[in-house]
Amino acid sequence: MFSSIKIVSLYGLFGIIELPEFLAYFITGFTIIVITNSFNLIDGLDGLAASVGLVTIGAFGFWFYLVEDYTYSLFASALIGAILAFIVYNWEPSEIFMGDTGAMIIGMILSIMVIRFLNVNYTLPLNYSFKFNASIATAAAVTIVPLSDTLRIIIVRLSKGHSPFRPDKSHMHHALMRLGFSHSKTALILGFVNLLFIAIAVSLMSYGDLIVLPVIIILATSLSLLLDRLILRKLKSPAIND
């Protein structure tokens, strides 16, 4: 099932169609490592990783069903069932935790589905109803919460002169909790944000990566900056009131 998992092309981005073999393996490995670890990094509060997992795996599973890739659709459905059974006990106040192993397993499966989506989408006819012309941007939109959170913490830590691997509270879920949201509300907000980006990708499915990818990046950056601005405003408000 997973033997043919490899990114063999940039799918027309920057005019690059086919990748050399060594570069294809490198980009494939890099993609799997980044998505797997990004998903693990968002597992910082009750229900968050499970919520995002339901949204991302569910989106890919539904698309696989629409394009008649029933093996991957069934695989996604099985994983969704497992996450649904788990999230009941992982929701605030949680009785069990996902942990690094659980989060990285879901992240690795998600990375495989990303690669499968890219390859299957690329082979679909141009006039196919469910073909995304911006395949890379769509994959980024589906995985936007873990990817943007990872990029955010790397930038924040480096800007402070810290190692990007040094644990801190610069994650998006920590920022939302500083604004007063509970674990469950934070998980729901980030799950909704992920759904919103998927909806944006679907609405722009007829446009190419050179248009959709900047839109996704700008929107994700704007939301992160807005979050920081709201936190600064809240931190300053007591001083103003005093």
CSV table of C-alpha atoms in Angstrom, one decimal, residues 36-37 39-40 99-109:
chain,number,residue,atom,x,y,z
A,36,THR,CA,5.2,14.0,11.4
A,37,ASN,CA,7.0,16.2,13.9
A,39,PHE,CA,1.7,17.1,14.3
A,40,ASN,CA,3.5,15.9,17.4
A,99,GLY,CA,1.6,11.2,23.9
A,100,ASP,CA,4.4,11.4,21.4
A,101,THR,CA,3.9,7.9,20.0
A,102,GLY,CA,0.2,8.5,19.2
A,103,ALA,CA,0.8,11.9,17.7
A,104,MET,CA,3.7,10.9,15.6
A,105,ILE,CA,1.8,7.8,14.2
A,106,ILE,CA,-1.1,10.1,13.1
A,107,GLY,CA,1.4,12.6,11.8
A,108,MET,CA,3.3,10.0,9.8
A,109,ILE,CA,0.0,8.6,8.3
